[in-house]
Amino acid sequence: MNLKEKIFEKIENGTFLSTFCPKCKKHMWPPSNNCKECFTTTGLKDIYNEGILLEKSYSHIVGQQGYFGIGDFSGIRIIGKLESNIEIDEIILISKVKTNNNNKILVEFKKIDN
Amino acid sequence: MKVAIDSVDTLGFEKSSDFSLSELACKSIINILKKTKIEKQEVDGLIVSTCSNEQYLGNIISEMVGLNPKISTKLENLCNSGTSAIFLGYSLIASGICNSIIITGIEKQYSPGNQLLWDITRGVYDLPVHWAALFAKAHFRNFNTCDEDLALISEKNHKNANKNPNALFYNKVFRFDDIIKSKKIVDPLKILDCCYPCEGCSSLLLVSEKLAKRSENPIWIKGISQNNQGASFANISFDLRSIASTRIASREAFKQAKLKPSDIDIAELHDAFTILEVLAYEDIGFTEKGQGSKFVKQERLYTNTRGGLLGCGHPVGATGIDQTNEIVLQLQDKAPSIRQRKNCTRGLIHNMAAAGTSSTIIIVEK
């Protein structure tokens, strides 16, 4: 299995992983077998699922209607579907992750209630 | 060693035709060979810019037109393919390896280059309009840019396309109100804020300083630079107010040319989406950050006179070459009279790909 296949297999089980450099203590996203800073072989590790919403918009495209946005999760940036009431710079949580038939990662973000 | 553009050719952009990619390329290359005083036997390079998966296109096209060049190859760099091919051709001539290289860009409407499927960071939002909308939202929020500002760009470029018979939307008139009321795609972008993928072919001939002595009206490449920040949107989205690859390539190209943005008379900017033209004004340095939408109203620079990607359509592999061809024609005073601008000495071409992960800047002078 290549890296993408391994990550997608875990997503099927509801776990969102990416590669992690044990030396630099940093996630690699998109995933890579070697750290791009020190070239150390990476391993797989859960993505920290609390982040900040950087920007958002609303898609009118059929099949993708609704709010979406880009979140920063400790340096990893992911685009996902949003609840409507989340504002820029608010803290968000990856509430759901799965893959679709087109081999894409479907991520959903929700607001963290204080 | 200096490098000049000797001659250019563009076939009309359209939705689709029955011609194959190699047939389109041959037509355009033959047009170039008829226009130039350089003999076919002197052409020692052919670079084909396309996102097509067709194999061995460089050699197939060379054989079809009877070229036996030192190098015959295909180059793909998504929407930035055309100027990447010019960059490679320039380098081969500047280094003395080649003397005369034809660059030809070809694409069919349904090209693999229309979407970057590799980038899993975009999730299911893999159409380019999604990242463009996030850039637009950030600009609106930070600098009070509005729908009307973007509509003015679309209106200007579509009007210019109405003066360009090669443009996909040559016969289509879009007024300001049509643009404002056009169908929403991804907020704040509407359908007339977006370019349209199409079929097209554009070619040009690069020559060495020695061969340029036989050119009637050589246009010199004074600066050429490209910057690549990666391939995924995630890695460039730390600042959605700006496109770093454009800023870096621009700075380097101006340094090479020993010029500054105010020295440029005419520019072709990569307006795949209206917001990208706003960002280009700022990131190239024509105006301050946040002032792009005001700059377009000041009309201090001729921009996208062929109609831009918005008006011409976007045949991915041909776009960067056609942008360059327009600047060459304008500097040579050979553009059709209806769109010929006066007193242009220096021009700039800005071409980019995949959410701005890579950009090329070319500065030319007559």
CSV table of C-alpha atoms in Angstrom, one decimal:
chain,number,residue,atom,x,y,z
A,1,MET,CA,0.0,0.0,0.0
A,2,ASN,CA,1.2,3.5,-0.7
A,3,LEU,CA,0.9,6.3,1.8
A,4,LYS,CA,-2.4,7.7,0.3
A,5,GLU,CA,-3.9,4.2,0.4
A,6,LYS,CA,-2.8,3.7,4.0
A,7,ILE,CA,-4.3,7.1,5.0
A,8,PHE,CA,-7.5,6.4,3.2
A,9,GLU,CA,-7.9,3.0,4.9
A,10,LYS,CA,-7.6,4.7,8.3
A,11,ILE,CA,-10.1,7.3,7.2
A,12,GLU,CA,-12.6,4.6,6.5
A,13,ASN,CA,-12.3,3.7,10.2
A,14,GLY,CA,-12.9,7.3,11.2
A,15,THR,CA,-9.2,8.1,12.0
A,16,PHE,CA,-7.5,11.0,10.2
A,17,LEU,CA,-3.7,10.4,10.0
A,18,SER,CA,-0.8,12.1,8.3
A,19,THR,CA,2.9,11.5,8.2
A,20,PHE,CA,4.9,12.8,11.1
A,21,CYS,CA,8.7,13.4,11.5
A,22,PRO,CA,9.9,12.0,14.8
A,23,LYS,CA,13.0,14.2,14.7
A,24,CYS,CA,11.4,17.6,13.8
A,25,LYS,CA,8.1,16.7,15.6
A,26,LYS,CA,6.2,18.0,12.7
A,27,HIS,CA,3.3,16.6,10.6
A,28,MET,CA,3.8,16.4,6.8
A,29,TRP,CA,0.8,17.4,4.8
A,30,PRO,CA,0.3,16.3,2.1
A,31,PRO,CA,1.8,13.1,3.4
A,32,SER,CA,5.4,12.1,2.5
A,33,ASN,CA,7.6,9.2,3.3
A,34,ASN,CA,10.5,11.5,4.3
A,35,CYS,CA,10.6,14.7,6.2
A,36,LYS,CA,11.2,17.6,3.8
A,37,GLU,CA,13.3,19.4,6.4
A,38,CYS,CA,15.7,16.6,7.6
A,39,PHE,CA,14.8,13.6,5.3
A,40,THR,CA,14.1,11.4,8.3
A,41,THR,CA,11.7,8.5,7.5
A,42,THR,CA,8.3,9.6,8.7
A,43,GLY,CA,5.6,7.6,10.5
A,44,LEU,CA,1.8,8.0,10.6
A,45,LYS,CA,0.2,9.9,13.4
A,46,ASP,CA,-3.2,11.3,14.2
A,47,ILE,CA,-3.8,14.9,13.0
A,48,TYR,CA,-4.6,17.2,16.0
A,49,ASN,CA,-8.2,17.8,15.4
A,50,GLU,CA,-8.7,21.3,17.0
A,51,GLY,CA,-7.8,24.2,14.7
A,52,ILE,CA,-8.7,27.7,13.6
A,53,LEU,CA,-10.9,28.7,10.7
A,54,LEU,CA,-8.8,30.8,8.3
A,55,GLU,CA,-11.3,31.6,5.6
A,56,LYS,CA,-14.7,30.5,4.4
A,57,SER,CA,-17.1,30.7,1.5
A,58,TYR,CA,-20.3,29.2,0.2
A,59,SER,CA,-20.4,26.9,-2.8
A,60,HIS,CA,-23.4,26.9,-5.1
A,61,ILE,CA,-22.1,24.0,-7.2
A,62,VAL,CA,-24.4,21.1,-7.4
A,63,GLY,CA,-23.4,18.3,-5.0
A,64,GLN,CA,-21.2,20.7,-3.1
A,65,GLN,CA,-23.8,23.3,-1.9
A,66,GLY,CA,-23.1,24.8,1.4
A,67,TYR,CA,-20.5,26.5,3.5
A,68,PHE,CA,-16.9,25.4,3.3
A,69,GLY,CA,-13.7,26.7,4.7
A,70,ILE,CA,-10.0,26.2,5.2
A,71,GLY,CA,-8.8,25.4,8.7
A,72,ASP,CA,-5.3,25.3,10.2
A,73,PHE,CA,-4.7,22.4,12.5
A,74,SER,CA,-1.3,22.9,14.1
A,75,GLY,CA,0.3,23.8,10.8
A,76,ILE,CA,-1.8,21.5,8.6
A,77,ARG,CA,-4.3,23.2,6.4
A,78,ILE,CA,-7.4,21.3,5.3
A,79,ILE,CA,-10.5,22.4,3.3
A,80,GLY,CA,-13.8,21.1,4.7
A,81,LYS,CA,-17.5,21.5,5.0
A,82,LEU,CA,-18.6,24.0,7.6
A,83,GLU,CA,-21.6,24.6,9.8
A,84,SER,CA,-23.1,28.0,8.9
A,85,ASN,CA,-22.5,29.7,12.2
A,86,ILE,CA,-18.7,29.6,12.3
A,87,GLU,CA,-16.8,32.8,11.9
A,88,ILE,CA,-13.2,33.4,10.7
A,89,ASP,CA,-10.6,32.9,13.5
A,90,GLU,CA,-13.0,30.8,15.6
A,91,ILE,CA,-11.8,27.5,17.0
A,92,ILE,CA,-13.1,24.5,15.1
A,93,LEU,CA,-13.0,20.8,15.4
A,94,ILE,CA,-12.8,18.1,12.8
A,95,SER,CA,-16.1,16.5,13.5
A,96,LYS,CA,-16.3,14.0,10.7
A,97,VAL,CA,-13.9,12.5,8.1
A,98,LYS,CA,-14.6,10.0,5.4
A,99,THR,CA,-13.7,9.3,1.8
A,100,ASN,CA,-16.1,9.5,-1.2
A,101,ASN,CA,-16.4,7.5,-4.3
A,102,ASN,CA,-14.1,9.8,-6.2
A,103,ASN,CA,-11.2,9.1,-3.8
A,104,LYS,CA,-11.5,12.4,-2.1
A,105,ILE,CA,-11.3,13.2,1.6
A,106,LEU,CA,-14.6,14.6,2.9
A,107,VAL,CA,-13.9,16.6,6.1
A,108,GLU,CA,-16.5,18.4,8.2
A,109,PHE,CA,-15.7,21.1,10.8
A,110,LYS,CA,-17.8,22.2,13.7
A,111,LYS,CA,-17.5,25.0,16.2
A,112,ILE,CA,-16.2,24.2,19.6
A,113,ASP,CA,-18.7,25.3,22.2
A,114,ASN,CA,-17.1,27.3,25.0
B,1,MET,CA,23.4,35.8,-24.8
B,2,LYS,CA,20.3,37.8,-25.8
B,3,VAL,CA,17.1,36.0,-26.8
B,4,ALA,CA,14.4,37.5,-29.0
B,5,ILE,CA,10.9,36.5,-30.1
B,6,ASP,CA,10.9,36.6,-33.9
B,7,SER,CA,7.3,35.7,-34.8
B,8,VAL,CA,4.0,34.5,-33.3
B,9,ASP,CA,0.9,32.7,-34.4
B,10,THR,CA,-2.5,32.0,-32.8
B,11,LEU,CA,-5.3,29.8,-34.1
B,12,GLY,CA,-8.8,30.8,-33.1
B,13,PHE,CA,-9.8,29.5,-29.7
B,14,GLU,CA,-13.0,27.5,-29.7
B,15,LYS,CA,-15.0,25.0,-27.7
B,16,SER,CA,-13.9,22.1,-29.9
B,17,SER,CA,-13.0,21.0,-33.4
B,18,ASP,CA,-12.4,17.7,-35.2
B,19,PHE,CA,-8.6,18.4,-35.4
B,20,SER,CA,-6.2,16.4,-33.2
B,21,LEU,CA,-3.6,18.1,-31.0
B,22,SER,CA,-0.8,17.4,-33.4
B,23,GLU,CA,-2.9,18.6,-36.4
B,24,LEU,CA,-3.6,21.9,-34.6
B,25,ALA,CA,0.1,22.3,-33.7
B,26,CYS,CA,1.2,21.6,-37.3
B,27,LYS,CA,-1.1,24.3,-38.6
B,28,SER,CA,0.3,26.9,-36.3
B,29,ILE,CA,3.9,25.9,-36.8
B,30,ILE,CA,3.5,26.1,-40.5
B,31,ASN,CA,2.1,29.6,-40.1
B,32,ILE,CA,5.2,30.6,-38.1
B,33,LEU,CA,7.5,29.1,-40.7
B,34,LYS,CA,5.7,31.1,-43.4
B,35,LYS,CA,6.0,34.3,-41.4
B,36,THR,CA,9.7,34.1,-40.4
B,37,LYS,CA,12.9,34.6,-42.4
B,38,ILE,CA,14.5,31.8,-40.4
B,39,GLU,CA,14.7,28.6,-42.6
B,40,LYS,CA,13.0,25.4,-41.4
B,41,GLN,CA,16.4,23.7,-41.3
B,42,GLU,CA,17.7,26.3,-38.9
B,43,VAL,CA,15.0,25.5,-36.3
B,44,ASP,CA,16.9,23.3,-33.7
B,45,GLY,CA,14.3,23.0,-31.0
B,46,LEU,CA,10.6,22.3,-30.6
B,47,ILE,CA,8.9,22.5,-27.2
B,48,VAL,CA,5.3,21.5,-27.0
B,49,SER,CA,3.3,22.8,-24.1
B,50,THR,CA,0.2,20.8,-23.2
B,51,CYS,CA,-1.4,19.0,-20.3
B,52,SER,CA,-2.6,16.2,-22.6
B,53,ASN,CA,-1.5,12.7,-21.8
B,54,GLU,CA,-0.7,12.0,-25.4
B,55,GLN,CA,2.8,10.4,-25.8
B,56,TYR,CA,5.8,11.6,-27.7
B,57,LEU,CA,4.0,14.7,-29.1
B,58,GLY,CA,7.2,16.6,-29.6
B,59,ASN,CA,8.6,14.1,-32.0
B,60,ILE,CA,5.3,13.3,-33.7
B,61,ILE,CA,4.8,17.0,-34.5
B,62,SER,CA,8.5,17.4,-35.6
B,63,GLU,CA,8.0,14.5,-38.0
B,64,MET,CA,4.7,15.9,-39.3
B,65,VAL,CA,6.2,19.3,-40.2
B,66,GLY,CA,9.6,18.0,-41.2
B,67,LEU,CA,11.8,19.3,-38.4
B,68,ASN,CA,14.9,17.5,-37.2
B,69,PRO,CA,15.7,19.5,-34.1
B,70,LYS,CA,18.3,18.9,-31.4
B,71,ILE,CA,15.6,18.9,-28.9
B,72,SER,CA,12.0,17.9,-29.4
B,73,THR,CA,10.0,17.5,-26.2
B,74,LYS,CA,6.7,18.0,-24.4
B,75,LEU,CA,6.3,20.1,-21.3
B,76,GLU,CA,3.5,20.2,-18.7
B,77,ASN,CA,3.2,22.6,-15.8
B,78,LEU,CA,-0.7,23.0,-15.6
B,79,CYS,CA,-1.9,26.5,-16.4
B,80,ASN,CA,1.7,27.7,-16.3
B,81,SER,CA,2.9,25.3,-19.0
B,82,GLY,CA,3.1,27.9,-21.8
B,83,THR,CA,5.5,30.3,-20.2
B,84,SER,CA,7.4,27.3,-18.6
B,85,ALA,CA,8.1,26.2,-22.2
B,86,ILE,CA,9.2,29.7,-23.1
B,87,PHE,CA,11.5,29.7,-20.0
B,88,LEU,CA,13.0,26.4,-21.2
B,89,GLY,CA,13.5,27.6,-24.8
B,90,TYR,CA,15.0,30.9,-23.5
B,91,SER,CA,17.5,28.9,-21.4
B,92,LEU,CA,18.5,26.6,-24.3
B,93,ILE,CA,19.2,29.6,-26.5
B,94,ALA,CA,20.8,31.8,-23.8
B,95,SER,CA,23.2,28.9,-22.9
B,96,GLY,CA,24.2,28.6,-26.6
B,97,ILE,CA,22.9,25.0,-27.0
B,98,CYS,CA,20.2,26.1,-29.5
B,99,ASN,CA,19.7,29.0,-31.9
B,100,SER,CA,16.1,28.8,-32.9
B,101,ILE,CA,13.2,27.2,-31.0
B,102,ILE,CA,9.6,26.9,-31.8
B,103,ILE,CA,7.3,26.9,-28.8
B,104,THR,CA,3.8,25.6,-29.4
B,105,GLY,CA,1.0,25.3,-26.9
B,106,ILE,CA,-2.0,23.1,-27.6
B,107,GLU,CA,-5.0,21.9,-25.6
B,108,LYS,CA,-8.4,20.4,-26.0
B,109,GLN,CA,-11.3,21.6,-23.9
B,110,TYR,CA,-11.5,18.6,-21.7
B,111,SER,CA,-7.9,18.6,-20.6
B,112,PRO,CA,-6.5,16.7,-17.6
B,113,GLY,CA,-4.9,20.1,-16.8
B,114,ASN,CA,-8.3,21.6,-15.8
B,115,GLN,CA,-8.1,20.0,-12.3
B,116,LEU,CA,-5.2,19.0,-10.1
B,117,LEU,CA,-6.4,15.7,-8.7
B,118,TRP,CA,-3.3,15.0,-6.7
B,119,ASP,CA,-4.0,17.7,-4.2
B,120,ILE,CA,-5.8,15.9,-1.4
B,121,THR,CA,-5.6,19.0,0.8
B,122,ARG,CA,-8.5,20.5,-1.1
B,123,GLY,CA,-10.8,17.6,0.0
B,124,VAL,CA,-13.9,17.4,-2.2
B,125,TYR,CA,-13.5,21.1,-3.1
B,126,ASP,CA,-11.2,20.3,-6.0
B,127,LEU,CA,-12.5,22.7,-8.7
B,128,PRO,CA,-10.2,25.7,-9.0
B,129,VAL,CA,-13.1,28.1,-8.3
B,130,HIS,CA,-13.1,27.0,-4.7
B,131,TRP,CA,-9.5,28.2,-3.9
B,132,ALA,CA,-10.1,31.3,-6.0
B,133,ALA,CA,-13.2,32.1,-4.0
B,134,LEU,CA,-11.2,31.8,-0.7
B,135,PHE,CA,-8.7,34.3,-2.1
B,136,ALA,CA,-11.6,36.6,-3.1
B,137,LYS,CA,-13.2,36.3,0.3
B,138,ALA,CA,-9.9,37.2,2.1
B,139,HIS,CA,-9.5,40.2,-0.2
B,140,PHE,CA,-13.0,41.4,0.4
B,141,ARG,CA,-12.6,41.1,4.2
B,142,ASN,CA,-9.2,42.7,4.4
B,143,PHE,CA,-9.4,45.4,1.8
B,144,ASN,CA,-13.1,46.1,1.3
B,145,THR,CA,-13.0,44.8,-2.3
B,146,CYS,CA,-16.5,44.2,-3.6
B,147,ASP,CA,-18.5,42.4,-6.3
B,148,GLU,CA,-18.6,45.6,-8.5
B,149,ASP,CA,-14.7,45.8,-8.4
B,150,LEU,CA,-14.5,42.3,-9.8
B,151,ALA,CA,-17.3,42.9,-12.4
B,152,LEU,CA,-15.3,45.9,-13.8
B,153,ILE,CA,-12.4,43.5,-14.6
B,154,SER,CA,-14.7,41.0,-16.2
B,155,GLU,CA,-16.4,43.8,-18.2
B,156,LYS,CA,-13.0,45.3,-19.4
B,157,ASN,CA,-11.6,41.9,-20.4
B,158,HIS,CA,-14.7,40.8,-22.2
B,159,LYS,CA,-14.8,44.1,-24.1
B,160,ASN,CA,-11.3,43.6,-25.2
B,161,ALA,CA,-12.2,40.1,-26.4
B,162,ASN,CA,-14.8,41.7,-28.6
B,163,LYS,CA,-11.9,43.1,-30.5
B,164,ASN,CA,-10.0,39.8,-30.8
B,165,PRO,CA,-11.4,37.4,-33.5
B,166,ASN,CA,-9.3,34.6,-32.0
B,167,ALA,CA,-11.1,34.9,-28.6
B,168,LEU,CA,-13.7,32.4,-27.6
B,169,PHE,CA,-16.1,35.2,-26.6
B,170,TYR,CA,-15.3,37.5,-29.6
B,171,ASN,CA,-19.0,37.7,-30.5
B,172,LYS,CA,-20.4,37.7,-27.0
B,173,VAL,CA,-21.2,41.0,-25.3
B,174,PHE,CA,-21.3,41.0,-21.6
B,175,ARG,CA,-22.4,44.2,-19.9
B,176,PHE,CA,-21.7,45.2,-16.3
B,177,ASP,CA,-25.2,44.3,-15.2
B,178,ASP,CA,-25.0,40.9,-17.0
B,179,ILE,CA,-21.9,40.2,-15.0
B,180,ILE,CA,-23.2,41.4,-11.6
B,181,LYS,CA,-26.4,39.3,-12.2
B,182,SER,CA,-24.7,36.2,-13.6
B,183,LYS,CA,-25.1,32.9,-11.9
B,184,LYS,CA,-23.3,32.5,-8.5
B,185,ILE,CA,-20.7,29.7,-8.5
B,186,VAL,CA,-18.8,30.0,-5.3
B,187,ASP,CA,-19.3,33.2,-3.2
B,188,PRO,CA,-18.3,35.8,-4.2
B,189,LEU,CA,-17.5,34.5,-7.6
B,190,LYS,CA,-20.1,34.4,-10.4
B,191,ILE,CA,-19.9,32.5,-13.7
B,192,LEU,CA,-18.6,35.7,-15.5
B,193,ASP,CA,-15.8,36.0,-12.9
B,194,CYS,CA,-14.5,32.7,-14.2
B,195,CYS,CA,-12.6,31.7,-17.3
B,196,TYR,CA,-13.9,28.9,-19.6
B,197,PRO,CA,-11.7,25.9,-20.5
B,198,CYS,CA,-11.5,25.6,-24.3
B,199,GLU,CA,-9.5,24.3,-27.3
B,200,GLY,CA,-6.7,26.4,-28.6
B,201,CYS,CA,-3.2,26.6,-30.1
B,202,SER,CA,-0.6,29.3,-30.0
B,203,SER,CA,3.0,29.3,-31.2
B,204,LEU,CA,6.1,31.5,-31.2
B,205,LEU,CA,9.6,31.4,-32.5
B,206,LEU,CA,12.5,32.2,-30.2
B,207,VAL,CA,15.9,33.1,-31.8
B,208,SER,CA,19.4,33.9,-30.7
B,209,GLU,CA,20.9,37.4,-31.0
B,210,LYS,CA,22.7,36.3,-34.2
B,211,LEU,CA,19.5,35.0,-36.0
B,212,ALA,CA,17.5,38.0,-34.7
B,213,LYS,CA,19.5,40.2,-37.1
B,214,ARG,CA,17.2,38.7,-39.8
B,215,SER,CA,14.1,39.4,-37.8
B,216,GLU,CA,12.0,42.3,-39.1
B,217,ASN,CA,10.9,43.4,-35.6
B,218,PRO,CA,12.5,41.3,-32.8
B,219,ILE,CA,11.1,41.6,-29.3
B,220,TRP,CA,13.7,41.0,-26.7
B,221,ILE,CA,13.3,39.1,-23.5
B,222,LYS,CA,14.8,41.3,-20.9
B,223,GLY,CA,13.7,39.4,-17.8
B,224,ILE,CA,12.2,35.9,-17.2
B,225,SER,CA,11.7,34.2,-13.9
B,226,GLN,CA,9.6,31.5,-12.4
B,227,ASN,CA,8.9,30.6,-8.8
B,228,ASN,CA,7.4,27.3,-7.6
B,229,GLN,CA,6.0,27.0,-4.0
B,230,GLY,CA,4.9,23.4,-4.3
B,231,ALA,CA,1.7,21.9,-5.6
B,232,SER,CA,-0.9,21.8,-2.8
B,233,PHE,CA,-3.2,24.7,-1.9
B,234,ALA,CA,-2.5,23.9,1.8
B,235,ASN,CA,1.1,24.9,1.5
B,236,ILE,CA,0.4,28.3,0.1
B,237,SER,CA,-2.7,29.3,2.0
B,238,PHE,CA,-0.9,30.8,5.0
B,239,ASP,CA,-1.6,34.2,3.5
B,240,LEU,CA,-4.7,34.4,1.3
B,241,ARG,CA,-4.2,38.1,0.6
B,242,SER,CA,-1.3,37.5,-1.7
B,243,ILE,CA,0.3,35.0,-4.2
B,244,ALA,CA,3.9,34.5,-3.1
B,245,SER,CA,5.1,32.8,-6.3
B,246,THR,CA,4.1,35.9,-8.3
B,247,ARG,CA,5.8,38.3,-5.9
B,248,ILE,CA,9.1,36.3,-6.0
B,249,ALA,CA,9.1,35.7,-9.8
B,250,SER,CA,8.2,39.3,-10.4
B,251,ARG,CA,11.0,40.7,-8.2
B,252,GLU,CA,13.6,38.5,-9.9
B,253,ALA,CA,12.4,39.3,-13.5
B,254,PHE,CA,12.5,43.1,-12.8
B,255,LYS,CA,16.0,42.7,-11.3
B,256,GLN,CA,17.2,40.9,-14.4
B,257,ALA,CA,15.6,43.5,-16.7
B,258,LYS,CA,16.9,46.4,-14.6
B,259,LEU,CA,13.4,47.8,-14.7
B,260,LYS,CA,10.6,48.6,-12.3
B,261,PRO,CA,6.8,48.1,-12.6
B,262,SER,CA,6.2,51.7,-13.6
B,263,ASP,CA,8.4,51.1,-16.7
B,264,ILE,CA,5.8,48.7,-18.1
B,265,ASP,CA,3.4,50.0,-20.7
B,266,ILE,CA,1.2,46.9,-21.3
B,267,ALA,CA,0.7,43.6,-19.4
B,268,GLU,CA,-1.1,40.3,-19.9
B,269,LEU,CA,-2.2,39.1,-16.4
B,270,HIS,CA,-3.4,35.6,-15.5
B,271,ASP,CA,-7.1,36.4,-15.0
B,272,ALA,CA,-8.4,32.8,-14.8
B,273,PHE,CA,-10.7,34.4,-12.1
B,274,THR,CA,-11.3,38.2,-11.8
B,275,ILE,CA,-9.7,38.2,-8.3
B,276,LEU,CA,-6.4,37.0,-9.7
B,277,GLU,CA,-6.1,40.1,-11.8
B,278,VAL,CA,-6.6,42.2,-8.6
B,279,LEU,CA,-3.9,40.2,-6.8
B,280,ALA,CA,-1.6,40.4,-9.9
B,281,TYR,CA,-1.6,44.2,-9.8
B,282,GLU,CA,-0.5,44.1,-6.2
B,283,ASP,CA,1.9,41.2,-6.2
B,284,ILE,CA,3.7,42.3,-9.4
B,285,GLY,CA,4.1,45.7,-7.8
B,286,PHE,CA,2.0,47.9,-10.1
B,287,THR,CA,0.2,49.1,-6.9
B,288,GLU,CA,0.3,48.7,-3.1
B,289,LYS,CA,-1.2,45.7,-1.4
B,290,GLY,CA,-5.0,46.2,-1.1
B,291,GLN,CA,-5.2,48.8,-3.9
B,292,GLY,CA,-5.6,46.4,-6.8
B,293,SER,CA,-9.3,47.1,-7.3
B,294,LYS,CA,-8.6,50.9,-7.3
B,295,PHE,CA,-5.7,50.5,-9.8
B,296,VAL,CA,-8.0,49.0,-12.5
B,297,LYS,CA,-10.2,52.1,-12.4
B,298,GLN,CA,-7.2,54.4,-12.8
B,299,GLU,CA,-6.4,52.9,-16.2
B,300,ARG,CA,-2.7,53.6,-15.8
B,301,LEU,CA,-1.7,50.4,-17.7
B,302,TYR,CA,-3.0,48.6,-20.7
B,303,THR,CA,-4.0,45.1,-19.5
B,304,ASN,CA,-5.3,42.0,-21.1
B,305,THR,CA,-5.9,43.7,-24.5
B,306,ARG,CA,-6.5,40.3,-26.2
B,307,GLY,CA,-9.3,39.7,-23.7
B,308,GLY,CA,-7.5,37.8,-21.0
B,309,LEU,CA,-8.4,34.3,-20.0
B,310,LEU,CA,-11.8,35.5,-19.2
B,311,GLY,CA,-12.5,36.7,-22.7
B,312,CYS,CA,-10.3,34.4,-24.8
B,313,GLY,CA,-11.0,31.2,-22.9
B,314,HIS,CA,-8.3,29.0,-21.3
B,315,PRO,CA,-6.7,26.3,-23.4
B,316,VAL,CA,-4.4,25.4,-20.5
B,317,GLY,CA,-1.2,24.6,-22.5
B,318,ALA,CA,-1.6,27.4,-25.0
B,319,THR,CA,-2.6,30.3,-22.6
B,320,GLY,CA,0.9,31.5,-21.6
B,321,ILE,CA,2.1,31.5,-25.2
B,322,ASP,CA,-1.0,33.4,-26.4
B,323,GLN,CA,-0.5,36.0,-23.6
B,324,THR,CA,3.1,36.4,-24.8
B,325,ASN,CA,2.0,36.6,-28.4
B,326,GLU,CA,-0.4,39.5,-27.6
B,327,ILE,CA,2.4,41.5,-26.0
B,328,VAL,CA,4.7,40.8,-28.9
B,329,LEU,CA,2.1,42.0,-31.4
B,330,GLN,CA,1.4,45.1,-29.4
B,331,LEU,CA,5.1,46.0,-29.2
B,332,GLN,CA,5.6,45.2,-32.9
B,333,ASP,CA,2.6,47.5,-33.7
B,334,LYS,CA,1.1,44.4,-35.5
B,335,ALA,CA,-2.0,43.9,-33.4
B,336,PRO,CA,-5.3,44.3,-35.3
B,337,SER,CA,-5.9,48.1,-35.5
B,338,ILE,CA,-9.0,47.9,-33.4
B,339,ARG,CA,-7.0,46.9,-30.4
B,340,GLN,CA,-3.6,48.2,-31.1
B,341,ARG,CA,-2.3,50.4,-28.2
B,342,LYS,CA,0.0,53.3,-29.0
B,343,ASN,CA,3.5,53.9,-27.8
B,344,CYS,CA,4.2,50.6,-26.1
B,345,THR,CA,7.9,49.9,-25.6
B,346,ARG,CA,7.9,47.4,-22.8
B,347,GLY,CA,5.5,44.6,-21.8
B,348,LEU,CA,5.0,42.0,-19.1
B,349,ILE,CA,3.5,38.6,-19.1
B,350,HIS,CA,2.2,36.9,-15.9
B,351,ASN,CA,1.1,33.3,-16.1
B,352,MET,CA,0.4,31.0,-13.1
B,353,ALA,CA,-0.9,27.6,-12.1
B,354,ALA,CA,-2.8,25.7,-9.4
B,355,ALA,CA,-3.8,28.3,-6.8
B,356,GLY,CA,-0.7,30.3,-7.4
B,357,THR,CA,1.6,27.5,-6.4
B,358,SER,CA,3.8,28.5,-9.4
B,359,SER,CA,4.0,31.7,-11.4
B,360,THR,CA,6.1,33.0,-14.3
B,361,ILE,CA,6.9,36.6,-15.2
B,362,ILE,CA,8.4,37.6,-18.6
B,363,ILE,CA,9.4,41.2,-19.4
B,364,VAL,CA,9.9,42.0,-23.0
B,365,GLU,CA,11.1,45.2,-24.9
B,366,LYS,CA,11.2,46.2,-28.5
